[in-house]
Coordinates of C-alpha atoms in Angstrom, one line a residue:
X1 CA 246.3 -21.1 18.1
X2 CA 245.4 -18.0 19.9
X3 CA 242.1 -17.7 18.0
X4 CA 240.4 -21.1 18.5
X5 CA 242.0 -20.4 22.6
X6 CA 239.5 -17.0 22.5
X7 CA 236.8 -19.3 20.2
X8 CA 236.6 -21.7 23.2
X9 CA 236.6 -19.0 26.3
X10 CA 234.7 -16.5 24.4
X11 CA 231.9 -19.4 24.0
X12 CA 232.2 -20.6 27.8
X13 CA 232.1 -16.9 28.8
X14 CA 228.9 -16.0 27.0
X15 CA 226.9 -18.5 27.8
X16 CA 227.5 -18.2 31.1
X17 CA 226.7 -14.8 31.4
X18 CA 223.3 -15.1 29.5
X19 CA 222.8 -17.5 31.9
X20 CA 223.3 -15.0 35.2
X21 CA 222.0 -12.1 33.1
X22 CA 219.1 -13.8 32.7
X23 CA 218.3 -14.9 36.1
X24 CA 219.8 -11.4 37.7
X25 CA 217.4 -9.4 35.4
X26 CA 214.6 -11.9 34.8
X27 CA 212.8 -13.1 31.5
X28 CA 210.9 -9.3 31.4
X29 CA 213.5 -7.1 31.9
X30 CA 216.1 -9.6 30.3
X31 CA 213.7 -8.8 26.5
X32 CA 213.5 -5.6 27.2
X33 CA 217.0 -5.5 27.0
X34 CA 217.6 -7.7 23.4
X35 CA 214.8 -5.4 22.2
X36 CA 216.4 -2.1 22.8
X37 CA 219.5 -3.5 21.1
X38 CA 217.3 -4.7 18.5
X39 CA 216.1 -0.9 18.0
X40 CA 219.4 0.4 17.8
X41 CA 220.7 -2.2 15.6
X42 CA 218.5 -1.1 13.4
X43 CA 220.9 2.1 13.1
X44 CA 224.1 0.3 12.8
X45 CA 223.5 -0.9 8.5
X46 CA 225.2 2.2 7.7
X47 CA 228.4 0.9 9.5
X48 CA 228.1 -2.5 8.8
X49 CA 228.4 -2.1 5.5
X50 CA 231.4 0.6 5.6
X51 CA 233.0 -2.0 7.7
X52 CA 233.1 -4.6 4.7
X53 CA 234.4 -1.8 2.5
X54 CA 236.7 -0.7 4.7
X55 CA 238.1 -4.2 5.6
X56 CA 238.2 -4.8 1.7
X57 CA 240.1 -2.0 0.8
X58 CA 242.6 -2.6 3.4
X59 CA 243.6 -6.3 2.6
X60 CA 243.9 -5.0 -1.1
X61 CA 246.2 -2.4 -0.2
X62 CA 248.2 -4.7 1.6
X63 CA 248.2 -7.6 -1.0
X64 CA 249.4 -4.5 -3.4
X65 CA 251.9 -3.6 -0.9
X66 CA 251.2 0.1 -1.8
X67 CA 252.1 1.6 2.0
X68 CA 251.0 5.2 0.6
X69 CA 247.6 4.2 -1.0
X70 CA 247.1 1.8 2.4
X71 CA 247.5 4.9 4.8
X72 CA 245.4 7.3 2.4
X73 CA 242.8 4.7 2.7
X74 CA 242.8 3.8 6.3
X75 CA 242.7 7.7 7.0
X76 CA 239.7 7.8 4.5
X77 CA 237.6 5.1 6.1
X78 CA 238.1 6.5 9.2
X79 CA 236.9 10.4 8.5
X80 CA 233.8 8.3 6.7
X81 CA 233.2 6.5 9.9
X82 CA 233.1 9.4 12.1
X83 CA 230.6 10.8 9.3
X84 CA 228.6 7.7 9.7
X85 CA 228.8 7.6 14.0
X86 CA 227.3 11.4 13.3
X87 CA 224.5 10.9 10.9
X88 CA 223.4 7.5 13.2
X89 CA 223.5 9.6 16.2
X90 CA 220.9 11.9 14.9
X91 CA 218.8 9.1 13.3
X92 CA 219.1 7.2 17.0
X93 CA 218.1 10.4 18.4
X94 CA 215.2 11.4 16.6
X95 CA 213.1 8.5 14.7
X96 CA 214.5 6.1 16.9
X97 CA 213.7 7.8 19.8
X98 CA 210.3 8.1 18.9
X99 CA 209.6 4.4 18.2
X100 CA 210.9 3.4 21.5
X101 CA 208.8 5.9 23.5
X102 CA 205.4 5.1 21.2
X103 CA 205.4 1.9 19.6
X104 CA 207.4 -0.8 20.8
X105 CA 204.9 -3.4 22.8
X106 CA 206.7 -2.7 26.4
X107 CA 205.6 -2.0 30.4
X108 CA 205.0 1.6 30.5
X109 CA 206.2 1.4 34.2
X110 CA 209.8 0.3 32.7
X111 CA 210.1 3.3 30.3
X112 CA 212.9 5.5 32.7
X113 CA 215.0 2.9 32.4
X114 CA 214.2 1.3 28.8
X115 CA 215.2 5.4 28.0
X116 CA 218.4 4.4 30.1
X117 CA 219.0 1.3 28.2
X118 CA 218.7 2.8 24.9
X119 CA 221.0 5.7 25.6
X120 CA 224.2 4.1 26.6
X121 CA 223.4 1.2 23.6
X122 CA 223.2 4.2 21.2
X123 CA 226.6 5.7 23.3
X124 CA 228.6 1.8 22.8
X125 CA 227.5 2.1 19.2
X126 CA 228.8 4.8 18.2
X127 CA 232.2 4.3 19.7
X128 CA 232.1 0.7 18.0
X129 CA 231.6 3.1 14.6
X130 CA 234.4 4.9 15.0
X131 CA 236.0 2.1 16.0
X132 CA 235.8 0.0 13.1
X133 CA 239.3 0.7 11.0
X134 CA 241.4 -0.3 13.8
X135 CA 239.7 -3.8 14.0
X136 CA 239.5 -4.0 10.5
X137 CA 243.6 -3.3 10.4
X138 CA 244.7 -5.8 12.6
X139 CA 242.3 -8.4 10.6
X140 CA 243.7 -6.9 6.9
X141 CA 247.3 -7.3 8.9
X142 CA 246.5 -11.2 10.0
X143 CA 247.3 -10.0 13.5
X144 CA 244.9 -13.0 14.6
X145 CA 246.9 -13.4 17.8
X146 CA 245.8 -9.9 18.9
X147 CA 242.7 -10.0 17.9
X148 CA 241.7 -13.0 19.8
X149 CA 243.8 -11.2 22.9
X150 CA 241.6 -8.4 23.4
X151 CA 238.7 -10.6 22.4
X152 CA 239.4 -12.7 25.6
X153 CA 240.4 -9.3 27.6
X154 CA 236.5 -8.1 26.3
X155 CA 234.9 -11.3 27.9
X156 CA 236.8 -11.3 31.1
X157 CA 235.2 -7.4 31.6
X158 CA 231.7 -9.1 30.7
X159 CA 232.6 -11.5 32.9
X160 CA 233.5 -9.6 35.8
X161 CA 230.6 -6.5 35.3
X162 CA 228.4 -9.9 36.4
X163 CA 229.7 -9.8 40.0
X164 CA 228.6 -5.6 39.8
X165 CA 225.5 -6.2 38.6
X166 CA 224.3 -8.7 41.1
X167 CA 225.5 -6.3 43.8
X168 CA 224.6 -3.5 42.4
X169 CA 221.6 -1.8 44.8
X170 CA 220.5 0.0 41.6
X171 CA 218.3 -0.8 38.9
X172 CA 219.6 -3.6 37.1
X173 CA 218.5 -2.7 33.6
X174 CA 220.2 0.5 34.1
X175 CA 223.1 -1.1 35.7
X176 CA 223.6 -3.6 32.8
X177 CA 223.6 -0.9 30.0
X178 CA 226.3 1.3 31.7
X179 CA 228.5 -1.1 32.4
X180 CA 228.0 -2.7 28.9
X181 CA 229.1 0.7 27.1
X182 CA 231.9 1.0 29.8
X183 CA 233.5 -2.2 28.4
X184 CA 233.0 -0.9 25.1
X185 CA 235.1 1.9 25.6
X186 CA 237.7 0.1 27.4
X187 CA 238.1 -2.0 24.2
X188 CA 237.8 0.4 21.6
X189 CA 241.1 2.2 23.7
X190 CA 243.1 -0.9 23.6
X191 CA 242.3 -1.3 19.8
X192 CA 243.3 2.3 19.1
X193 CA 246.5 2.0 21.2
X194 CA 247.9 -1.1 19.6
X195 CA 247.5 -0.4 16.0
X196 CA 248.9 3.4 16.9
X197 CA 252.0 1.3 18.4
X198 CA 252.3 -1.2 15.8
X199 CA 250.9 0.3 12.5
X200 CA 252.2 3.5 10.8
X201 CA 249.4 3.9 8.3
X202 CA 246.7 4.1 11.8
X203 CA 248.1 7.2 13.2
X204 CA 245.4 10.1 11.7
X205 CA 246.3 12.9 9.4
X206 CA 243.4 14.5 8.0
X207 CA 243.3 13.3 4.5
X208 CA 240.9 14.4 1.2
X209 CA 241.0 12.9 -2.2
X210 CA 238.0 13.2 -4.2
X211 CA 238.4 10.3 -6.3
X212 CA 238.8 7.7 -3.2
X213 CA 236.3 8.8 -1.2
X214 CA 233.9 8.4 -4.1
X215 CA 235.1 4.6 -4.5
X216 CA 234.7 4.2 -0.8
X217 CA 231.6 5.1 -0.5
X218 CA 230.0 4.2 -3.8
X219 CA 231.3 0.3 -3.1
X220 CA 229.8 0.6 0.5
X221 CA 226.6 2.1 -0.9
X222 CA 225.6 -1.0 -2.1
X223 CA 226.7 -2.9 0.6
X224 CA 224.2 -0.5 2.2
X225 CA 221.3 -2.3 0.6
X226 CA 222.4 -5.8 1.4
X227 CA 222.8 -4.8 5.0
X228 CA 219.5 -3.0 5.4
X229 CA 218.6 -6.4 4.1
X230 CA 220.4 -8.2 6.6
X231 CA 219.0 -5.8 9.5
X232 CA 216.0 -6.6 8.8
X233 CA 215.8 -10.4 8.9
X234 CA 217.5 -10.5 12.4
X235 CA 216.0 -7.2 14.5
X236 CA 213.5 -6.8 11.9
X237 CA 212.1 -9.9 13.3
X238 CA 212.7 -9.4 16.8
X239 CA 210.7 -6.1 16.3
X240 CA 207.7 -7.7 15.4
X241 CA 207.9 -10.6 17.4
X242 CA 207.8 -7.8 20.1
X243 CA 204.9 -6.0 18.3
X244 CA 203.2 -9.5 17.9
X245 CA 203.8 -11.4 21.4
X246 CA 205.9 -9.0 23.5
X247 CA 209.2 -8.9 25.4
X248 CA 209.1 -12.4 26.7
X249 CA 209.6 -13.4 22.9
X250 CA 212.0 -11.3 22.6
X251 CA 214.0 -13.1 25.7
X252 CA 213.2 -16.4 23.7
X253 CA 214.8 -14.5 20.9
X254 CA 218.2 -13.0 22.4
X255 CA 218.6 -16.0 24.0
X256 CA 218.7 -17.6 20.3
X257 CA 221.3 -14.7 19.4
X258 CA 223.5 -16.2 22.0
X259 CA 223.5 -19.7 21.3
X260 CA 224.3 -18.5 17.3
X261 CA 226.4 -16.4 18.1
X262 CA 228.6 -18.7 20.7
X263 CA 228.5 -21.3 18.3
X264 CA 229.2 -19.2 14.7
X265 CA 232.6 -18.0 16.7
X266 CA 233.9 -21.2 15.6
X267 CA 233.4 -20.8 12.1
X268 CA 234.2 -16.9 12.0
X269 CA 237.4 -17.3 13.2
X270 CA 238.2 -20.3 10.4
X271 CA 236.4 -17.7 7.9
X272 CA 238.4 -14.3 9.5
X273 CA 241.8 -15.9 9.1
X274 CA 241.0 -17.3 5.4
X275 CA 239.1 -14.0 3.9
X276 CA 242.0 -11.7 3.7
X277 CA 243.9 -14.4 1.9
X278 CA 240.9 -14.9 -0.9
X279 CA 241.4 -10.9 -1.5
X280 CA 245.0 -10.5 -1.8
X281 CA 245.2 -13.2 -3.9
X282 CA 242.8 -11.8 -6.1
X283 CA 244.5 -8.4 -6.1
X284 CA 248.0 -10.4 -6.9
X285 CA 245.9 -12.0 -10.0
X286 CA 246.1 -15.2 -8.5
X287 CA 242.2 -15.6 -8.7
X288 CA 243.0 -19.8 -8.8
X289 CA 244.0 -20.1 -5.4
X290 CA 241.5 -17.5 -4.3
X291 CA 238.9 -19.8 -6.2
X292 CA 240.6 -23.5 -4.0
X293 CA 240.5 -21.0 -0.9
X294 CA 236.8 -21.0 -1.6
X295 CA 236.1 -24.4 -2.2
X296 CA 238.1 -25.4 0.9
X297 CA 236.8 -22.8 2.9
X298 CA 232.9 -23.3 2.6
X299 CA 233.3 -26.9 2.8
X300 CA 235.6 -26.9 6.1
X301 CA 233.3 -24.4 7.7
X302 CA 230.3 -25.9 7.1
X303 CA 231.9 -29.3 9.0
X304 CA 233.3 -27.2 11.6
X305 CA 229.7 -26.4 12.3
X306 CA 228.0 -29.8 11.9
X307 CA 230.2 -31.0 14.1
X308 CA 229.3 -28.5 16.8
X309 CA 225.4 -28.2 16.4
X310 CA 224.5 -32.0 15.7
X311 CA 224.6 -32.4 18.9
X312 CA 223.1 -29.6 20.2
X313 CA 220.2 -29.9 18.2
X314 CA 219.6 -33.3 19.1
X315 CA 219.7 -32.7 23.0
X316 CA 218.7 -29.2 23.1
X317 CA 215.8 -29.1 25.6
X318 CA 218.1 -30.9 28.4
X319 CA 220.7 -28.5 27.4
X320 CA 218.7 -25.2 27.6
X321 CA 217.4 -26.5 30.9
X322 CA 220.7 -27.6 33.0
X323 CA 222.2 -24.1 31.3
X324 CA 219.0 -21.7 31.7
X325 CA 216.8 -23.8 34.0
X326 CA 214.0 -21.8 33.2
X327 CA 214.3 -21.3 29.3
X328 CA 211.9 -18.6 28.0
X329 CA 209.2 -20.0 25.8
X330 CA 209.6 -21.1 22.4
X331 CA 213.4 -20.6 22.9
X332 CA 213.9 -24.2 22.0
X333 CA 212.5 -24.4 18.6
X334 CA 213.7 -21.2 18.1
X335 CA 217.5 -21.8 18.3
X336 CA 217.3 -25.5 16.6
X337 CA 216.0 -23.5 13.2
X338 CA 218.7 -20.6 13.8
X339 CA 221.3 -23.2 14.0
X340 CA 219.5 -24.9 10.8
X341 CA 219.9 -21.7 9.1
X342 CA 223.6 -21.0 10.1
X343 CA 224.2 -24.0 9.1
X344 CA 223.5 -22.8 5.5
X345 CA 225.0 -19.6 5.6
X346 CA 228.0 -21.3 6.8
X347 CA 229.0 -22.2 3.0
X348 CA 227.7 -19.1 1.5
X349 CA 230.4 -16.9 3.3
X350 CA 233.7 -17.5 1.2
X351 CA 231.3 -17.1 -1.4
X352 CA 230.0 -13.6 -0.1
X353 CA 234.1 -13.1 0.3
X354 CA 235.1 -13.9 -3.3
X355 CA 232.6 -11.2 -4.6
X356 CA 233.5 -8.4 -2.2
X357 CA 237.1 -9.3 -3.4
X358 CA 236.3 -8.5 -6.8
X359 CA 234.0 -5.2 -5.9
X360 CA 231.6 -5.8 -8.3
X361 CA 228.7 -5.7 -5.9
X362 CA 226.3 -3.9 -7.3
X363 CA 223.9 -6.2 -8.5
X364 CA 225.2 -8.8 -6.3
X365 CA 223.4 -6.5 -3.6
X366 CA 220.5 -5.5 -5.5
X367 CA 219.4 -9.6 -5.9
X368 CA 220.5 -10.8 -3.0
X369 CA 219.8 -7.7 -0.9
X370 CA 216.1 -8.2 -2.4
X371 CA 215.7 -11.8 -1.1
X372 CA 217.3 -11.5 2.2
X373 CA 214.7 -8.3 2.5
X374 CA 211.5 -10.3 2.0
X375 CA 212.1 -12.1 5.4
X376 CA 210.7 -9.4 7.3
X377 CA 207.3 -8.9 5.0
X378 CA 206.6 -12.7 5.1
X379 CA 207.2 -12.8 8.6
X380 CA 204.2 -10.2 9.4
X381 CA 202.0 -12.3 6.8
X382 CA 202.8 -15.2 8.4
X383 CA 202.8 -13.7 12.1
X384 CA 199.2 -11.8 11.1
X385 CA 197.5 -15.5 9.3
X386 CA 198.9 -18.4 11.5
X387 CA 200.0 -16.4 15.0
X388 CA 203.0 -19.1 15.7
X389 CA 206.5 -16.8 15.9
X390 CA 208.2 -19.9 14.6
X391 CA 207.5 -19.4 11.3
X392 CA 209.4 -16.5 10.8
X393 CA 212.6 -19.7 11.2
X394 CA 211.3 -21.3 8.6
X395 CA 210.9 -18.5 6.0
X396 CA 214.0 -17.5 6.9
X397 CA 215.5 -21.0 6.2
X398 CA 214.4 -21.4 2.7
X399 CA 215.7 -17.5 1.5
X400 CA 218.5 -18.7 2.6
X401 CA 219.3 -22.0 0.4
X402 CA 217.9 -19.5 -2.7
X403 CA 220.4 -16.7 -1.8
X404 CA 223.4 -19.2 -1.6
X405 CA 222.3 -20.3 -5.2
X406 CA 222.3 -16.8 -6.9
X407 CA 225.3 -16.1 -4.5
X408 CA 226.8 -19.2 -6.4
X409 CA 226.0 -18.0 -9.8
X410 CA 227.3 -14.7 -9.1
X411 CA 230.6 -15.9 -8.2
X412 CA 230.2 -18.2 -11.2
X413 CA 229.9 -14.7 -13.8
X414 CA 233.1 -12.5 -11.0
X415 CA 235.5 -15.1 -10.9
X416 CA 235.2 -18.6 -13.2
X417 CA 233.4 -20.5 -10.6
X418 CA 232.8 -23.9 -11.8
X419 CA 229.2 -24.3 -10.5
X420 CA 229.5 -28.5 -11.6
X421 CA 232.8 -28.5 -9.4
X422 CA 231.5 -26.6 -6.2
X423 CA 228.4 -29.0 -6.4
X424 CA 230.7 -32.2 -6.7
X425 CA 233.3 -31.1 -4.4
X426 CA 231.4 -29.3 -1.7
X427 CA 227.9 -29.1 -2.0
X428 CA 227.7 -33.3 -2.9
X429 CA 229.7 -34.1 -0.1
X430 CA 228.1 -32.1 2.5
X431 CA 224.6 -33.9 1.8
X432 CA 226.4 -36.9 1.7
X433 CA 228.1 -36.6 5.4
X434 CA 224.9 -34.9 6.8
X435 CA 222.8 -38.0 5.6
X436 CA 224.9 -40.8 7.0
X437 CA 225.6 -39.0 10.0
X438 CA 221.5 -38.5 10.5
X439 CA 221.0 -41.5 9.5
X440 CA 222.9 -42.9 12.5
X441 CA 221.8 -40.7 14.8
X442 CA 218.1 -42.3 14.6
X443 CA 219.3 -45.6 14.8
X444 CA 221.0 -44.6 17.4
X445 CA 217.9 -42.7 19.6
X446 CA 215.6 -46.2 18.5
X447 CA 217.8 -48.0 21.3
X448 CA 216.0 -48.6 24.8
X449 CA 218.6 -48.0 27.6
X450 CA 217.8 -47.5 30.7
X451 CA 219.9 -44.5 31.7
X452 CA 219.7 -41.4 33.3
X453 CA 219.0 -38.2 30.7
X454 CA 222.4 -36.9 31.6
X455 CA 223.9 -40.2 30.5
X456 CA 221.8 -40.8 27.8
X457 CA 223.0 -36.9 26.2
X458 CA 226.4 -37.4 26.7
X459 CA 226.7 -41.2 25.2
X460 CA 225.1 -39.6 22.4
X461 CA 226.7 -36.2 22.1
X462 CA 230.2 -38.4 22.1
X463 CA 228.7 -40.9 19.5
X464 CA 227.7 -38.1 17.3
X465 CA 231.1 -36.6 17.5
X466 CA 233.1 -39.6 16.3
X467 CA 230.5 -40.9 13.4
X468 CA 231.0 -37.1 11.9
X469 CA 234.4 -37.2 12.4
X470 CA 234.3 -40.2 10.5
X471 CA 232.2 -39.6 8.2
X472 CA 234.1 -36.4 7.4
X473 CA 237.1 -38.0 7.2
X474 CA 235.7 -41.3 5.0
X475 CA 233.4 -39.2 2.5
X476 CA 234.0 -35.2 3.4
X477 CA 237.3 -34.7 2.3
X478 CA 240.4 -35.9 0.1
X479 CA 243.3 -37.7 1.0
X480 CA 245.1 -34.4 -0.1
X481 CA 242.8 -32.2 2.3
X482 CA 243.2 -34.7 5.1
X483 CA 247.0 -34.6 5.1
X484 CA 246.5 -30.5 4.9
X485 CA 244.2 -30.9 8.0
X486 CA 246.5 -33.0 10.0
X487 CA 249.6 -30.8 9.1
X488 CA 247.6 -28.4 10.3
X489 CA 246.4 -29.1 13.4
X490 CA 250.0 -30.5 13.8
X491 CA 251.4 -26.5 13.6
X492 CA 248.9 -25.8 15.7
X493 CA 250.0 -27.5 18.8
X494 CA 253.4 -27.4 17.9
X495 CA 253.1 -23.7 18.6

């Protein structure tokens, strides 16, 4: 209960403050901003893809319930994380540096404090590095109640550094980054704390063993390649849309980040509670339930989404303007493709889980890595022939639905997959729900009422809710799956 309580105030809270951000900094100063965190972000593949290992390793421990091996590894991950903050730092400090100051397509007059903004983002990096086992402890340990604590705890800060930046008489770019990285550090104390309180195997004892360091590393190694991937289709592309159009694009673009991000909460936290149970039952050998978990899992989250985005997409200019009044350009189209493309990636996740569960990744990341990749060459091409930054959506939409198919057939070859059964029971029945529900929604915007636009959007946001609730419910799911949702939601709020 506690995570979909954080889902719903984390979303609330974040728009808002893109909102006043926004409008406090203005559309110049507000791209600058998602730019330099684009740059550093850049940076961060190295721990993104530890954090998968290290999350991995953890949950298997625990589904082995081998408390020795569990510390060993948590005190391994950690030493490799502080390796990883170091060698970042120096990469942030040097190359990165250098493209900041000479290449990015920014107001020369703004560069003091773009050199302000990218210091304290490297600074709030590195302590989200070393940070990483602790949050990846509680999530192994299914401590989703703390977790979404601290989560709202993180956007109350947010929420309150608002009222210092508006009366801040400082610079407000400079402002904003200091008082970002302050809030990162207040978290990453409260993370430490707990699981030093709570779990035995967090408090650190320098620990060496050749052997499982070499595993550590060697599975994140190739989750390095998928995640350079990965970097590169999201601040890959905001780059060059900076390089290409400058920093008001890049406001279009954060803005987008925002809206993705608010609205993929919903589906992470369904996603973070099931995960760890796909990998311990794998490491119990009980790869048929992990294999259901799947099933269940890509199909529920992908509805969890539709339900959400339908309609957003289909009333998103009045939205972005009563929210953001004066929306950057190209910030509509831009987020109706993003929310296309989560919409997808949606039901590759428990995919993407089952495979890390079974840590044979290695060509996994090599194919897929490979694909995801290629969004950021066909992005210039298409940026350099055609000049219209919404392109780069749309070749980022179709590498998607090929990646979930070799995602697919991967899992097919790791763990039995019935590709036949994930079409019929998942794949089938999400066209099917998305194509009625469609269906009625143009029917349903070739009616002439005379209403105000506020009226008109929230007639039709509420019929949109209750034909996909329907239509989920009629042609989405089994009688079986319904009971298991209404049992569910029944613990819920008996709790």
């Amino acid at each position: 209960m506690f995570l979909y309580i954080r889902m719903i105030i984390t979303m609330v809270v974040s728009l808002y403050t893109s909102r006043v951000v926004l409008n406090t900094l203005g559309i110049e100063d507000y791209g600058i901003y998602i730019i330099i965190g684009g740059v550093v972000t850049l940076f961060s593949f190295f721990n993104s893809a530890m954090s998968s290992a290290t999350q991995r390793f953890l949950a298997f421990d625990i589904g082995t319930n081998d408390e020795v091996k569990l510390k060993q590894t948590f005190n391994a991950t950690l030493n490799i994380h502080i390796g990883i903050a170091i060698l970042v730092l120096i990469l942030a400090e040097t190359i990165g540096l250098w493209f900041v100051n000479y290449k990015l397509n920014v107001p020369i007059e703004k560069m003091n404090a773009i050199n302000w903004v990218y210091q304290f983002s490297i600074f709030a990096l590195l302590v989200g590095v070393v940070q990483v086992p602790y949050n990846a402890l509680i999530i192994a340990r299914e401590r989703m109640n703390i977790y979404a604590i601290f989560s709202i705890v993180e956007v109350s800060l947010k929420l309150f550094i608002l009222y210092l930046l508006i009366v801040s008489p400082f610079d407000k770019l400079k402002t904003y980054a200091v008082l970002m990285f302050f809030v990162t550090i207040l978290i990453a104390i409260f993370y430490t704390y707990y699981c030093k309180r709570n779990f035995t195997e967090s408090i650190y004892k320098f620990f060496y063993e050749k052997q499982l360091y070499k595993i550590l590393i060697s599975y994140s190694g190739w989750n390095i390649f998928g995640n350079i991937a990965a970097v590169a289709r999201g601040q890959g592309i905001n780059i060059l849309l900076n390089l290409f159009f400058g920093t008001v694009l890049n406001a279009a673009f954060g803005i987008t980040l925002q809206v993705q991000g608010a609205v993929q909460v919903f589906v992470a936290n369904f996603q973070m509670a099931v995960n760890p149970q796909i990998i311990k039952n794998y490491a119990n050998g009980n790869t048929k339930q992990s294999l259901n978990l799947i099933f269940q899992s890509a199909k529920f989250s992908y509805f969890l989404l539709f339900l959400i985005v339908c309609p957003i997409l289909f009333s998103i200019d009045f939205i972005l303007k009563i929210w953001l009044i004066n929306p950057p350009k190209y910030t509509a189209i831009f987020v109706t493709l993003a929310l296309i493309n989560l919409l997808i990636d949606s039901v590759s996740g428990p995919l993407m889980t089952g495979i890390q569960a079974t840590g044979k990744i290695k060509w996994y990341q090599i194919v897929i890595g490979s694909f995801i990749f290629l969004n950021l060459p066909i992005a210039y091409v298409l940026l350099k022939i055609y000049n219209k930054p919404e392109l780069v959506f749309f070749s980022s939409i179709i590498i998607s639905c090929i990646s979930f198919l070799f995602r697919l057939y991967y899992v097919r070859n790791s763990l039995k997959l019935s590709v036949i059964d994930f079409f019929k029971q998942v794949v089938s029945k999400i066209f099917v729900v998305s194509f009625i529900v469609l269906v009625m929604i143009l029917f349903f915007n070739r009616i002439d009422v005379s209403l105000s636009e506020f009226q008109i959007v929230m007639i039709r946001s509420f019929y949109i809710i209750i034909i996909t609730i329907i239509a989920i419910s009629l042609f989405g799911i089994s009688k079986n799956e319904r009971l298991f949702i209404k049992q569910f939601i029944f613990n819920k709020i008996s709790k």
